[in-house]
PDB file of C-alpha atoms and ligand atoms in Angstrom:
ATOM      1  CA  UNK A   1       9.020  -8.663  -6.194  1.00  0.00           C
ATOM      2  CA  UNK A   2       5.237  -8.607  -4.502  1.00  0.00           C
ATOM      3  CA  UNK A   3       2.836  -6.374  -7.124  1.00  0.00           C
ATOM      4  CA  UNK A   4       0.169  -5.221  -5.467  1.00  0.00           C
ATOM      5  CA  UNK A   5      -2.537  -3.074  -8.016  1.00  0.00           C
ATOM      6  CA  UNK A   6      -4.287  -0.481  -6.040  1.00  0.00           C
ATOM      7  CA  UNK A   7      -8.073  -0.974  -7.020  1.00  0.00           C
ATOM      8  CA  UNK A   8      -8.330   3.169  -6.673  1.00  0.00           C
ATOM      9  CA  UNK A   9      -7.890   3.060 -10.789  1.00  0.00           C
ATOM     10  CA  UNK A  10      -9.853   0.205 -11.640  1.00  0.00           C
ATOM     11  CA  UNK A  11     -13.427   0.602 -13.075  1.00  0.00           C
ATOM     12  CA  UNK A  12     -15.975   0.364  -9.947  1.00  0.00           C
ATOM     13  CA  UNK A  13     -18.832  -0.075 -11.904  1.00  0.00           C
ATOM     14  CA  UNK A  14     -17.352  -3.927 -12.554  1.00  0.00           C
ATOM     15  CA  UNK A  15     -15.104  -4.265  -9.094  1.00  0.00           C
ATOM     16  CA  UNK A  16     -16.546  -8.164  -9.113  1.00  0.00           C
ATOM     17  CA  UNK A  17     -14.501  -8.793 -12.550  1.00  0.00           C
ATOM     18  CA  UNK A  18     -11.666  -6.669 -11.877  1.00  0.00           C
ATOM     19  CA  UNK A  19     -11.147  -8.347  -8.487  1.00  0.00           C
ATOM     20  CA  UNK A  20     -11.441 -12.082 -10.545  1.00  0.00           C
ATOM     21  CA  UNK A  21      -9.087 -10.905 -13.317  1.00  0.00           C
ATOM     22  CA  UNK A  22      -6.718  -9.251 -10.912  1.00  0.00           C
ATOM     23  CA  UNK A  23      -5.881 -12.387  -8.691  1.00  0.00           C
ATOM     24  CA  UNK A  24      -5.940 -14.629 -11.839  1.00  0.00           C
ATOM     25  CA  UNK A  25      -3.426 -12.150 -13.244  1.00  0.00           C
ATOM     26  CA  UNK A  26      -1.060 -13.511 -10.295  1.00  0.00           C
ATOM     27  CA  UNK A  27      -1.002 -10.202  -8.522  1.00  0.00           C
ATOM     28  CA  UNK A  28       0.377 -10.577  -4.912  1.00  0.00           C
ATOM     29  CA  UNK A  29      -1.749  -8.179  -2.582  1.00  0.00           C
ATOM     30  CA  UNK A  30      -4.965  -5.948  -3.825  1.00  0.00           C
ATOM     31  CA  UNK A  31      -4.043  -2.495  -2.593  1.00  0.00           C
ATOM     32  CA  UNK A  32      -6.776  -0.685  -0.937  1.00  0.00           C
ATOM     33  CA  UNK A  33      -6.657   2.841  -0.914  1.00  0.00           C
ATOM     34  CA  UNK A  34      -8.928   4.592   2.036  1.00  0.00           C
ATOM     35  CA  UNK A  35      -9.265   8.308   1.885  1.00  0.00           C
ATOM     36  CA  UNK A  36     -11.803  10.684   4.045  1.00  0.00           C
ATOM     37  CA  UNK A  37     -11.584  13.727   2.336  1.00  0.00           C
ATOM     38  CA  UNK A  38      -9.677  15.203   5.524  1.00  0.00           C
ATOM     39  CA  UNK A  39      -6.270  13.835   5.759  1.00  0.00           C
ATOM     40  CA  UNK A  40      -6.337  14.097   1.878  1.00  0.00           C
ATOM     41  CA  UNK A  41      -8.305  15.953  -0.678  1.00  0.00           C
ATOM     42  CA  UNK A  42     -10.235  12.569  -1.613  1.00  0.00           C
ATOM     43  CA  UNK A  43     -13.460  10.651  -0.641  1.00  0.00           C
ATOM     44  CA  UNK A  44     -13.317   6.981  -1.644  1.00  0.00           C
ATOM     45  CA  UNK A  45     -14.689   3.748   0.207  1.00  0.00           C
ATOM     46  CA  UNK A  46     -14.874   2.633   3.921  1.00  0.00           C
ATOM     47  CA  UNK A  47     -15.501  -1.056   5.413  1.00  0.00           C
ATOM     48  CA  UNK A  48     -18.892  -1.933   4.026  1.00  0.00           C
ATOM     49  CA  UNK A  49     -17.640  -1.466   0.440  1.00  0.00           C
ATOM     50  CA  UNK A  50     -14.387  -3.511   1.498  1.00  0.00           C
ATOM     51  CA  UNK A  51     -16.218  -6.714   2.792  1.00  0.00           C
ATOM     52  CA  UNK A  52     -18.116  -6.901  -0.688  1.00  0.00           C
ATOM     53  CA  UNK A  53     -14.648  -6.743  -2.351  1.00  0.00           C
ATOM     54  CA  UNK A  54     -13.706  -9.273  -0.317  1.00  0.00           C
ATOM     55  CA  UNK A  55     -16.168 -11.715  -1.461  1.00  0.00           C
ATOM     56  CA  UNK A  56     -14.097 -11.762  -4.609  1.00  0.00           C
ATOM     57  CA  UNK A  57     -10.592 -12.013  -3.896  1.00  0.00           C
ATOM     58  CA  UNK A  58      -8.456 -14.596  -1.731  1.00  0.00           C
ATOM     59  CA  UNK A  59      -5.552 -12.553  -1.983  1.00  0.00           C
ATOM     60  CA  UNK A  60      -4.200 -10.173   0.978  1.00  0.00           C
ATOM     61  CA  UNK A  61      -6.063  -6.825   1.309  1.00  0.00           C
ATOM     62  CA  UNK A  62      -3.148  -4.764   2.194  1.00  0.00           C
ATOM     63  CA  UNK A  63      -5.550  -1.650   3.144  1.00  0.00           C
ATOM     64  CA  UNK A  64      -3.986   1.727   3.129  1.00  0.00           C
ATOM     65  CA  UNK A  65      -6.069   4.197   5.343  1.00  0.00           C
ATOM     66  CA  UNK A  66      -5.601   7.463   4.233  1.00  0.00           C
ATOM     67  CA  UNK A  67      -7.971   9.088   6.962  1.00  0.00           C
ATOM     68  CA  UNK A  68      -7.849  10.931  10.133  1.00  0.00           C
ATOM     69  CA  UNK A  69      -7.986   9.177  13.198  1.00  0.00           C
ATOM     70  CA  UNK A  70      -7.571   5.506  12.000  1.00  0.00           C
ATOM     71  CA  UNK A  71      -7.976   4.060  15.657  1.00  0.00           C
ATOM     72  CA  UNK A  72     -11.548   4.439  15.222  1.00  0.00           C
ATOM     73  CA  UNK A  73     -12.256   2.205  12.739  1.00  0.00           C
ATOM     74  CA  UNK A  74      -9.585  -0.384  13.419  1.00  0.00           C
ATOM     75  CA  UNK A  75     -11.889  -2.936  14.267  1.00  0.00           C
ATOM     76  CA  UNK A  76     -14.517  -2.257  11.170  1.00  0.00           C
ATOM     77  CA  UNK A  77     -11.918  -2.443   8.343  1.00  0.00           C
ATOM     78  CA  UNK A  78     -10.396  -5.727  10.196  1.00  0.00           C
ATOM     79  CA  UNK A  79     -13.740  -7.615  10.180  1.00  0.00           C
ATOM     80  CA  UNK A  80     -14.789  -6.210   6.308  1.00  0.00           C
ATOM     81  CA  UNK A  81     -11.224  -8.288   5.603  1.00  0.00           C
ATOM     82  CA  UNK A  82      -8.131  -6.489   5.986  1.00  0.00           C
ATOM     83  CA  UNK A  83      -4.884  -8.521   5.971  1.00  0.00           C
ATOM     84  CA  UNK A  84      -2.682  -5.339   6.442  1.00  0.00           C
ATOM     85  CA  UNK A  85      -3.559  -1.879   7.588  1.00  0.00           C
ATOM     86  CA  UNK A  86      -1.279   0.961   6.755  1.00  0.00           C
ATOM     87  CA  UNK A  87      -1.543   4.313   8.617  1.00  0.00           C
ATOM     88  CA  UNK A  88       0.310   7.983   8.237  1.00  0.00           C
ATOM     89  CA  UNK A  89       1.425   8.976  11.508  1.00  0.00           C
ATOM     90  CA  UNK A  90      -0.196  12.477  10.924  1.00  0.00           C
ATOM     91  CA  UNK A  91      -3.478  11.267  11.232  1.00  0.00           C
ATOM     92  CA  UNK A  92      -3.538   9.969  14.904  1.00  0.00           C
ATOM     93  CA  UNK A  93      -1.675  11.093  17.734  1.00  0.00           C
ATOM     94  CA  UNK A  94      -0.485   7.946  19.292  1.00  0.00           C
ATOM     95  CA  UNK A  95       0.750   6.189  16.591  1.00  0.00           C
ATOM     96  CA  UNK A  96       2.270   3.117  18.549  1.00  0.00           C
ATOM     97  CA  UNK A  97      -0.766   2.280  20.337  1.00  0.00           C
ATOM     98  CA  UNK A  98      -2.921   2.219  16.766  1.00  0.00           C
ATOM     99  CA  UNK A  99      -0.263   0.036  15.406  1.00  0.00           C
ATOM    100  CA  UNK A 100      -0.626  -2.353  18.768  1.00  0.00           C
ATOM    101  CA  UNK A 101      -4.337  -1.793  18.483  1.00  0.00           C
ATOM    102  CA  UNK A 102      -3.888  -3.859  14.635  1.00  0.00           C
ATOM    103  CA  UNK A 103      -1.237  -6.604  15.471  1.00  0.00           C
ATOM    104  CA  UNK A 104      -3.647  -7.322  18.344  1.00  0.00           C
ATOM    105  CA  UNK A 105      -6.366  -8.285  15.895  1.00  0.00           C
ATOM    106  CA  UNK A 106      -3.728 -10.489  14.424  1.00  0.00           C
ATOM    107  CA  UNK A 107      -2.849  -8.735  11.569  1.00  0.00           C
ATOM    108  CA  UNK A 108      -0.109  -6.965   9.955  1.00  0.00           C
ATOM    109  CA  UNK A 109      -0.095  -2.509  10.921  1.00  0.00           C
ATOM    110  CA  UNK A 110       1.921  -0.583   8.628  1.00  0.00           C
ATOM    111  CA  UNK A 111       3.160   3.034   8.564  1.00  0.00           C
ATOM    112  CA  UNK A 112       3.322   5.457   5.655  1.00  0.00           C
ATOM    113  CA  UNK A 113       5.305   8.109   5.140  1.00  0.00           C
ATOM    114  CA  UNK A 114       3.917  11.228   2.960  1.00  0.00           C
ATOM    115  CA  UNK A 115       6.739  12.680   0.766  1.00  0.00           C
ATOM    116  CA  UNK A 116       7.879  15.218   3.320  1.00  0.00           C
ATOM    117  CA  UNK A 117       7.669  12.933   6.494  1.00  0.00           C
ATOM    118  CA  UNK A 118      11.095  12.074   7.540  1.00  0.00           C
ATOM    119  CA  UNK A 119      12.099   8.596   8.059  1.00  0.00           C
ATOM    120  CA  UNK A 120      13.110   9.815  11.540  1.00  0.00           C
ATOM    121  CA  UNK A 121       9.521   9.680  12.032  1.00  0.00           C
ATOM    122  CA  UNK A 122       9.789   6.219  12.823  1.00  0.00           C
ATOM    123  CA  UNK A 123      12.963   5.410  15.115  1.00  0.00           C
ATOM    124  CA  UNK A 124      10.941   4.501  17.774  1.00  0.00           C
ATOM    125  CA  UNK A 125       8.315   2.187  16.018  1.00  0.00           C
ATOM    126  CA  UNK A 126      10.304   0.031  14.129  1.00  0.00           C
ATOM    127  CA  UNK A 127       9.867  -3.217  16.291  1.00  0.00           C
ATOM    128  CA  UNK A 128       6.002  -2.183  16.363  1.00  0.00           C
ATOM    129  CA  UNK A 129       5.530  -2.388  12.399  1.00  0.00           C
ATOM    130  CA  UNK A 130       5.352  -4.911   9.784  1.00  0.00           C
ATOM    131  CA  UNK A 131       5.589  -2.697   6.712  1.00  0.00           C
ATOM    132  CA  UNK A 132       6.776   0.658   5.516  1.00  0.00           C
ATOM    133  CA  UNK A 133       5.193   2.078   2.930  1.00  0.00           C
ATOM    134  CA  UNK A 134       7.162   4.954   1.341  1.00  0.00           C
ATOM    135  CA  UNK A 135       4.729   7.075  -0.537  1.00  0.00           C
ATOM    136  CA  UNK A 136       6.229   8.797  -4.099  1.00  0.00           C
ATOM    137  CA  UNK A 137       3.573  11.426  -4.439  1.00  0.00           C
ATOM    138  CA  UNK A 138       1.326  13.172  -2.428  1.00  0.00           C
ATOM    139  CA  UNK A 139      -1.580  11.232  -1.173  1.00  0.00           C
ATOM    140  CA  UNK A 140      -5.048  11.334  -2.461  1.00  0.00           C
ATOM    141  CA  UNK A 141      -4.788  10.774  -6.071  1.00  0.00           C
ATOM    142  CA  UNK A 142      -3.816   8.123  -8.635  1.00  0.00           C
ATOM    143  CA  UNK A 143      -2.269   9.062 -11.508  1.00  0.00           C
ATOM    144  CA  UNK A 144       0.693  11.166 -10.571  1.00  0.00           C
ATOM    145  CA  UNK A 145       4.421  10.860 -11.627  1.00  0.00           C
ATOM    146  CA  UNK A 146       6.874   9.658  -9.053  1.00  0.00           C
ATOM    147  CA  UNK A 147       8.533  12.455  -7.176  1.00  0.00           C
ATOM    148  CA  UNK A 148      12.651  11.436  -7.976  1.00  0.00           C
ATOM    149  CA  UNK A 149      13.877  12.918  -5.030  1.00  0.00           C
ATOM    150  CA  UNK A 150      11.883  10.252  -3.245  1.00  0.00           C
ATOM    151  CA  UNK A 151      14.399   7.795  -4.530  1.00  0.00           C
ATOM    152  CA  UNK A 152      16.889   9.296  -1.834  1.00  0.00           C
ATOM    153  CA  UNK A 153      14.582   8.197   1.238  1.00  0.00           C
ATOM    154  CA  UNK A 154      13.832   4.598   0.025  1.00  0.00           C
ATOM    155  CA  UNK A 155      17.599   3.938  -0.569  1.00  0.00           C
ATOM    156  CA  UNK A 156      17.670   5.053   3.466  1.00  0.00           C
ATOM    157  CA  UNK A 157      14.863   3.090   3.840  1.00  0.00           C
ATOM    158  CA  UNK A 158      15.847  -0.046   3.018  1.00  0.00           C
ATOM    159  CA  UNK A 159      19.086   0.476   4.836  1.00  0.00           C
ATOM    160  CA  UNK A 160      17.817   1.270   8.342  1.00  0.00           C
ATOM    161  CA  UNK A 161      15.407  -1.734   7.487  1.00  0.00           C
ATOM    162  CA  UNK A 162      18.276  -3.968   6.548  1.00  0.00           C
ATOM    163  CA  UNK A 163      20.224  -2.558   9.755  1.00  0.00           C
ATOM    164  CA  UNK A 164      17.407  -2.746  12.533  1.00  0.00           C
ATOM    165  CA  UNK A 165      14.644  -4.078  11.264  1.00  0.00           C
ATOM    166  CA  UNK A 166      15.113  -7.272   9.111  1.00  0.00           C
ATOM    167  CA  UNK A 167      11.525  -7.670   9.316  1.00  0.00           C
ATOM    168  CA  UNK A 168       9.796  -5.296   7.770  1.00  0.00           C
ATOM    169  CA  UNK A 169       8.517  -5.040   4.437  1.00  0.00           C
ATOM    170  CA  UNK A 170       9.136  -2.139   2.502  1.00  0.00           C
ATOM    171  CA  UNK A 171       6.659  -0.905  -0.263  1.00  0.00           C
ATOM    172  CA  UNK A 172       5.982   1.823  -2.131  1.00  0.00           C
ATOM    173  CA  UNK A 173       3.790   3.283  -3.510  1.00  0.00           C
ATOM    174  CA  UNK A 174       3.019   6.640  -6.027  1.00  0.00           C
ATOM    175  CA  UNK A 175       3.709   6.655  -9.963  1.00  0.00           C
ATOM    176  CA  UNK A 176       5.026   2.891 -10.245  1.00  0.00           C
ATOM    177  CA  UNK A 177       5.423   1.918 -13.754  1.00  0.00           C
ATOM    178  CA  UNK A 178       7.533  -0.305 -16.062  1.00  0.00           C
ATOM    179  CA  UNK A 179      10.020   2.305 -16.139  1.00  0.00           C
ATOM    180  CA  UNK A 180      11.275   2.697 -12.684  1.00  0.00           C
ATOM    181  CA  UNK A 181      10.266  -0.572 -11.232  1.00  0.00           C
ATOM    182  CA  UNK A 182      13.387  -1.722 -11.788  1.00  0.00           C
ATOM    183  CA  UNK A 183      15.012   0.999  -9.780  1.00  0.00           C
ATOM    184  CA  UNK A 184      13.111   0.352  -6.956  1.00  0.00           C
ATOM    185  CA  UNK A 185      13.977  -3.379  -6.859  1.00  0.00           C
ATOM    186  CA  UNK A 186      17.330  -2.467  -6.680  1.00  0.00           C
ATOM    187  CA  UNK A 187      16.835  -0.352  -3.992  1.00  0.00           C
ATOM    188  CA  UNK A 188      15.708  -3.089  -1.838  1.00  0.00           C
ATOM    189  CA  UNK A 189      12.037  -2.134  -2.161  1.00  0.00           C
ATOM    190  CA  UNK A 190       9.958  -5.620  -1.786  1.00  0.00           C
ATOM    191  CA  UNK A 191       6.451  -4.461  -3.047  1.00  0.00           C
ATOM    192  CA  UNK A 192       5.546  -2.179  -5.461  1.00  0.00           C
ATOM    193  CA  UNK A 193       1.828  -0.262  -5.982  1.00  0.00           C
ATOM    194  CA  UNK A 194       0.561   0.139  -9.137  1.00  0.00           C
ATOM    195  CA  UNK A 195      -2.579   1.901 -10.077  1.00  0.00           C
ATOM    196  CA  UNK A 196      -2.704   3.685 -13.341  1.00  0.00           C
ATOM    197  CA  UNK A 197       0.489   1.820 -15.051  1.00  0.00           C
ATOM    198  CA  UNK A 198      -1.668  -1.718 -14.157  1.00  0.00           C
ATOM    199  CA  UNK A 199      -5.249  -0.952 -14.928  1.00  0.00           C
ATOM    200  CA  UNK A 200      -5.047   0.723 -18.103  1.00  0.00           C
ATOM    201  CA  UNK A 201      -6.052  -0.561 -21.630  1.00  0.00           C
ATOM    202  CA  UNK A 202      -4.339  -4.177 -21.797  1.00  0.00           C
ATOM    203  CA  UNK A 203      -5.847  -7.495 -20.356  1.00  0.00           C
ATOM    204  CA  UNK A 204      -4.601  -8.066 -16.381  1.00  0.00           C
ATOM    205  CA  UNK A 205      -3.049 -11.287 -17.553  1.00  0.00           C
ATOM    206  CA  UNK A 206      -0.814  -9.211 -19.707  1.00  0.00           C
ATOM    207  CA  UNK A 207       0.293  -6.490 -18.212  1.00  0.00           C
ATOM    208  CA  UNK A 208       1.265  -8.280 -15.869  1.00  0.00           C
ATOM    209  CA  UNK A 209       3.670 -10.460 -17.806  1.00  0.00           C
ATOM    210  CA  UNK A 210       4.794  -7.441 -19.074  1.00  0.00           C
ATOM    211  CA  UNK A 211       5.948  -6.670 -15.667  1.00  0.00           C
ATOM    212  CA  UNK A 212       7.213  -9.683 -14.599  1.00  0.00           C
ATOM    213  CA  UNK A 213       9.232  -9.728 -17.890  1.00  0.00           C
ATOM    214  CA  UNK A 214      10.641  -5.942 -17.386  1.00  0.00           C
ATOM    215  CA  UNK A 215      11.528  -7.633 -13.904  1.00  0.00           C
ATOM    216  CA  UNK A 216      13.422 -10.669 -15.491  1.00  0.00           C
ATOM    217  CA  UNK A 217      11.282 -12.912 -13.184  1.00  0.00           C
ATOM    218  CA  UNK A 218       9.683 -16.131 -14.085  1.00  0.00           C
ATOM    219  CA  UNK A 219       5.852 -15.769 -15.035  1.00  0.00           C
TER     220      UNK A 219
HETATM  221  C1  DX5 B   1      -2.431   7.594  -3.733  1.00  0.00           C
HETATM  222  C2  DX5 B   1      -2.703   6.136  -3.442  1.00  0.00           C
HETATM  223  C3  DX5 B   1      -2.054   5.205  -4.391  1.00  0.00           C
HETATM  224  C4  DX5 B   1      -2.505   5.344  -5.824  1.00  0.00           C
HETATM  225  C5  DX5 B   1      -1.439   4.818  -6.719  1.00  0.00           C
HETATM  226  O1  DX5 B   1      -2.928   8.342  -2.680  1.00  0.00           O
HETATM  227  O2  DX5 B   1      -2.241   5.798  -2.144  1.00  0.00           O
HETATM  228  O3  DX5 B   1      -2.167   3.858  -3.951  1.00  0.00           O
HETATM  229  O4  DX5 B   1      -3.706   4.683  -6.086  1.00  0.00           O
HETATM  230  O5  DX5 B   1      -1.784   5.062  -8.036  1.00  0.00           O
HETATM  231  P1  DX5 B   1      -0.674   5.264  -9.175  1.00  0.00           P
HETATM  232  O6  DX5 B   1       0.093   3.969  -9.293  1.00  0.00           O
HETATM  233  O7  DX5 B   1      -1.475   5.569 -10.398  1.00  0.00           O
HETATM  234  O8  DX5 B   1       0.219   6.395  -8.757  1.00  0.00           O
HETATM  235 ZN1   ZN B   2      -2.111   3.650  -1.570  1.00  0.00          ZN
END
């Protein structure tokens, strides 16, 4: 299963470090998490901050954009280094020419779906994205607990994905931690977000054995 650590509960006073420690850790994407303080109740970080991140990190940026209007800054957040860009289909009101917009910079374009978006949403996009990302809590914050009912939609998820769409990746993302990991890699779920439950007190290296062991996969 992918791990990717969303950098949103990391210290930013030592991003350089965290970024080093991270990859070295073995994680498999660095989640970025974009918010304008519109489509969510947040202000973080926009492309200038994201191509100094970059400087430290070979892995993926799998950058989840968490703003209104994403089409206008498709281009910016692809040359600061994004390897995936994830949008909510709230925030712009063409969503399948956004998600053209990205794979024609020749990267992957994702869709997210908030806790109360239907996976309807997204019957006729499914050939025009390379990820879903189910979202367990409300956007905007880390550090929330993982809505269960949530669990419902992924298992639907990964079965429409399995049905007619082979090919896309299905994260989520939302109150990941040792205990429900699992769960969700028995749900079909490929990639897994984790803020809060990865950057806490241990070193990188470690929790992330930890996880890999909870996972019963190799280190
Ligand atoms: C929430 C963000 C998440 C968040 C996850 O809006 O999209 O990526 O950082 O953090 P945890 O794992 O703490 O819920
Ligand atoms: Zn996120």
């Amino acid at each position: 299963m992918k791990i990717a650590p969303s950098i949103l509960s990391a210290d930013f006073s030592i991003m350089k470090e965290v970024l080093i420690e991270t990859e070295k850790a073995g994680a498999d994407y660095i989640h970025v998490d974009v918010m304008d303080g519109l489509y969510v109740p947040n202000i973080t970080f926009g492309p200038p901050v994201i191509k100094k991140f970059r400087k430290h990190s070979t892995l993926p940026f799998d950058v989840h954009l968490m703003i209104m209007n994403p089409e206008r800054y498709i281009k910016e957040f692809v040359e600061a280094g994004a390897d995936i860009i994830t949008v909510h289909p709230e925030s712009t009101i063409h969503l399948q020419r956004v998600l053209s917009l990205i794979k024609d910079y020749g990267i992957r374009a994702g869709v997210s779906l908030n806790p109360s978006t239907p996976l309807d949403t997204l019957k006729c996009v499914g050939e025009d994205m390379d990820l879903l990302l189910i979202m367990s809590v409300n956007p905007g914050f880390g550090g929330q607990s993982f809505i269960p009912q949530i669990h419902k939609k992924i298992e639907e998820a990964s079965a429409w994905i399995k049905e007619y769409h082979p090919h896309i990746e299905l994260e989520v993302d939302g109150g990941v931690n040792l205990k429900n990991i699992n769960m969700l890699r028995n749900t079909g779920v490929d990639t897994v977000v984790m803020g809060s439950a990865f950057y806490g007190e241990m070193p990188l290296d470690v929790k992330m054995a930890e996880i890999r062991k909870s996972l019963g996969e190799q280190l």
